CSV table of C-alpha atoms in Angstrom, one decimal:
chain,number,residue,atom,x,y,z
A,386,MET,CA,0.0,0.1,-0.1
A,387,THR,CA,1.3,3.5,-0.8
A,388,ARG,CA,1.0,6.2,1.6
A,389,LEU,CA,-1.7,8.2,-0.1
A,390,THR,CA,-4.0,5.1,-0.2
A,391,GLN,CA,-3.6,4.8,3.5
A,392,LEU,CA,-5.0,8.2,4.1
A,393,PRO,CA,-8.6,8.9,4.8
A,394,THR,CA,-10.7,9.7,1.7
A,395,THR,CA,-11.0,13.6,2.5
A,396,HIS,CA,-7.1,13.8,3.0
A,397,ARG,CA,-6.4,12.1,-0.5
A,398,LEU,CA,-9.2,14.4,-1.9
A,399,ALA,CA,-7.3,17.3,-0.3
A,400,VAL,CA,-4.0,16.2,-1.8
A,401,THR,CA,-5.2,15.0,-5.3
A,402,LEU,CA,-7.5,18.1,-6.3
A,403,PRO,CA,-4.8,20.8,-5.9
A,404,VAL,CA,-2.3,18.8,-7.8
A,405,LEU,CA,-5.0,18.1,-10.6
A,406,LEU,CA,-5.8,21.9,-10.7
A,407,LEU,CA,-2.1,22.7,-10.9
A,408,ALA,CA,-1.7,20.4,-13.8
A,409,GLN,CA,-4.7,21.8,-15.7
A,410,LEU,CA,-3.4,25.4,-15.1
A,411,GLY,CA,0.0,24.1,-16.5
A,412,LEU,CA,-1.4,22.9,-19.7
A,413,VAL,CA,-3.4,26.2,-20.3
A,414,ALA,CA,-0.4,28.2,-19.8
A,415,ALA,CA,1.8,26.0,-22.0
A,416,GLY,CA,-0.7,26.3,-24.8
A,417,SER,CA,-1.2,30.0,-24.7
A,418,TRP,CA,2.4,30.8,-23.8
A,419,PRO,CA,3.5,31.9,-27.5
A,420,GLN,CA,0.7,34.3,-27.8
A,421,LEU,CA,0.9,35.7,-24.2
A,422,SER,CA,4.9,36.1,-24.6
A,423,ALA,CA,4.6,37.9,-28.1
A,424,ARG,CA,1.9,40.2,-26.5
A,425,THR,CA,3.7,41.1,-23.3
A,426,THR,CA,7.4,41.1,-24.3
A,427,GLY,CA,7.2,41.5,-28.1
A,428,GLU,CA,8.6,44.2,-30.3
A,429,GLU,CA,5.6,45.8,-32.5
A,430,ILE,CA,6.1,46.0,-36.1
A,431,GLN,CA,3.5,46.6,-39.0
A,432,LEU,CA,2.8,44.2,-41.9
A,433,ARG,CA,0.9,44.9,-44.8
A,434,VAL,CA,-2.2,42.5,-45.1
A,435,ARG,CA,-5.0,41.3,-47.4
A,436,PRO,CA,-8.2,39.4,-46.4
A,437,VAL,CA,-8.2,36.0,-48.0
A,438,ASP,CA,-11.8,35.0,-47.2
A,439,PRO,CA,-14.5,37.7,-45.7
A,440,ILE,CA,-16.6,37.1,-43.0
A,441,ASP,CA,-17.3,33.5,-42.3
A,442,PRO,CA,-20.7,32.7,-41.7
A,443,PHE,CA,-20.1,29.6,-39.5
A,444,ARG,CA,-17.2,31.3,-37.3
A,445,GLY,CA,-18.6,34.9,-37.1
A,446,ALA,CA,-16.7,38.0,-37.7
A,447,TYR,CA,-13.7,36.2,-39.1
A,448,VAL,CA,-11.1,37.5,-41.5
A,449,ALA,CA,-8.3,35.4,-42.6
A,450,LEU,CA,-5.3,37.4,-43.6
A,451,ASN,CA,-2.8,36.9,-46.3
A,452,TYR,CA,0.9,38.6,-45.8
A,453,PRO,CA,2.0,39.4,-49.4
A,454,ASP,CA,5.3,40.7,-48.4
A,455,LEU,CA,6.3,37.7,-46.2
A,456,ARG,CA,6.5,35.5,-49.2
A,457,VAL,CA,10.2,34.7,-50.4
A,458,ASN,CA,11.5,34.0,-54.0
A,459,GLY,CA,8.2,34.4,-55.4
A,460,ALA,CA,6.5,31.4,-53.5
A,461,ARG,CA,3.0,30.8,-54.0
A,462,GLY,CA,0.6,29.3,-51.6
A,463,ARG,CA,-2.8,28.0,-52.1
A,464,ASP,CA,-5.7,30.3,-50.8
A,465,GLY,CA,-3.2,33.4,-50.8
A,466,GLY,CA,-0.9,31.6,-47.9
A,467,LEU,CA,2.6,31.8,-47.6
A,468,GLY,CA,3.6,28.8,-49.6
A,469,SER,CA,5.9,26.2,-48.4
A,470,MET,CA,9.7,25.7,-48.3
A,471,GLU,CA,9.3,22.6,-50.7
A,472,ASP,CA,12.7,21.3,-49.1
A,473,GLY,CA,11.1,17.7,-48.2
A,474,GLU,CA,11.3,18.7,-44.5
A,475,ASN,CA,8.6,19.6,-42.0
A,476,GLY,CA,8.3,21.5,-38.9
A,477,THR,CA,9.7,24.9,-37.7
A,478,VAL,CA,10.4,27.6,-40.4
A,479,TYR,CA,12.1,30.9,-39.4
A,480,VAL,CA,10.9,34.1,-41.6
A,481,THR,CA,13.6,36.7,-41.1
A,482,LEU,CA,12.3,40.3,-41.6
A,483,ARG,CA,13.7,43.6,-42.5
A,484,ASP,CA,12.2,47.1,-42.2
A,485,ASP,CA,11.1,48.3,-45.4
A,486,GLY,CA,9.8,51.9,-44.5
A,487,ASP,CA,6.2,51.7,-43.4
A,488,VAL,CA,6.0,48.1,-43.2
A,489,TRP,CA,8.4,44.9,-42.4
A,490,VAL,CA,9.1,42.5,-45.1
A,491,ALA,CA,10.4,38.9,-45.4
A,492,GLU,CA,14.1,38.8,-46.2
A,493,ASP,CA,14.8,35.0,-46.0
A,494,TRP,CA,13.1,31.6,-45.0
A,495,THR,CA,15.4,29.4,-43.0
A,496,ARG,CA,15.0,26.3,-41.0
A,497,GLU,CA,17.9,27.4,-38.4
A,498,ARG,CA,16.7,29.8,-35.9
A,499,PRO,CA,18.7,33.2,-36.3
A,500,ASP,CA,21.0,34.5,-33.9
A,501,ASP,CA,19.5,38.0,-33.8
A,502,GLY,CA,17.2,40.4,-35.6
A,503,THR,CA,13.4,40.2,-35.9
A,504,TYR,CA,12.1,37.1,-37.3
A,505,LEU,CA,8.8,34.9,-37.1
A,506,ARG,CA,8.8,31.4,-35.8
A,507,CYS,CA,6.4,29.6,-38.2
A,508,ASP,CA,5.4,26.1,-38.8
A,509,ASP,CA,5.0,24.3,-42.1
A,510,ARG,CA,3.7,20.7,-41.0
A,511,TYR,CA,0.9,21.0,-43.6
A,512,TRP,CA,0.3,22.3,-46.9
A,513,GLN,CA,1.4,25.9,-46.2
A,514,ILE,CA,3.5,27.9,-43.7
A,515,ARG,CA,1.6,29.1,-40.8
A,516,CYS,CA,3.1,31.9,-38.4
A,517,GLY,CA,0.1,32.3,-35.9
A,518,ILE,CA,-1.3,35.3,-37.4
A,519,GLU,CA,-3.4,34.4,-40.3
A,520,SER,CA,-6.8,35.1,-38.5
A,521,TRP,CA,-8.3,38.2,-37.0
A,522,PHE,CA,-11.5,38.2,-35.0
A,523,LEU,CA,-13.6,41.5,-34.7
A,524,PRO,CA,-17.1,42.6,-34.1
A,525,GLN,CA,-19.4,42.3,-37.3
A,526,ASP,CA,-19.5,45.9,-38.1
A,527,GLU,CA,-16.0,46.3,-38.0
A,528,ALA,CA,-15.3,43.3,-40.2
A,529,LEU,CA,-17.4,44.8,-42.8
A,530,ALA,CA,-15.6,48.2,-42.5
A,531,LEU,CA,-12.2,46.4,-42.9
A,532,GLU,CA,-13.5,44.5,-45.9
A,533,LYS,CA,-14.2,47.9,-47.5
A,534,ALA,CA,-11.0,49.7,-46.5
A,535,VAL,CA,-9.3,46.8,-48.0
A,536,GLN,CA,-11.1,47.3,-51.4
A,537,ARG,CA,-9.9,51.1,-51.2
A,538,GLY,CA,-6.5,50.7,-50.3
A,539,THR,CA,-3.6,49.1,-48.2
A,540,VAL,CA,-4.4,47.7,-44.8
A,541,VAL,CA,-1.6,46.9,-42.4
A,542,ALA,CA,-1.7,44.6,-39.2
A,543,THR,CA,0.2,45.8,-36.0
A,544,VAL,CA,1.7,42.5,-34.9
A,545,LYS,CA,4.1,41.9,-31.7
A,546,VAL,CA,7.0,39.6,-32.0
A,547,ASP,CA,8.9,38.5,-29.2
A,548,GLY,CA,12.5,37.3,-29.2
A,549,ARG,CA,11.9,33.6,-30.1
A,550,GLY,CA,9.7,34.7,-33.1
A,551,ASN,CA,6.3,34.1,-31.4
A,552,ALA,CA,3.9,36.4,-32.8
A,553,ALA,CA,0.4,38.0,-32.0
A,554,ILE,CA,-1.7,40.4,-34.0
A,555,VAL,CA,-2.8,43.4,-31.8
A,556,GLY,CA,-4.4,45.6,-34.5
A,557,VAL,CA,-5.4,46.1,-38.1
A,558,SER,CA,-6.0,49.4,-39.7
A,559,GLN,CA,-6.0,51.3,-42.8
A,560,ASP,CA,-2.7,52.7,-44.1
């Protein structure tokens, strides 16, 4: 018999419940850490965007965003995405960025984490590269205004990027 099973039921519950709650909190923290880290410690940059699809009737005021300046070497992805490296590997891709005046643009894609500079940590395990900044949720009336703004001109996303390349959208506005 273990020591825990020798305890009365109320004592076992008093020990087990806090352990389970801490484990759940740990899982939530681990799952949301990249977004939280980018939002709290990230450097703010501007990226030019285009909506890929307008408001989704099933998910509400949802806009899928395309970042044309993040493509490298003329890559063309399906549905306006960033494409893929097509090097036969899957996993983490780093998109190094450079300041190009009003917005930041891709400089290179690499499998190796850059030693310095601003970069996005992305994933290409599926059919296109994902950097965690491909969707933007907002109220219905604002979604319609954003769609019209895109038709009239350039829209930029304000994105925070932390020192490990984790990114989070903090705003979308007309340039």
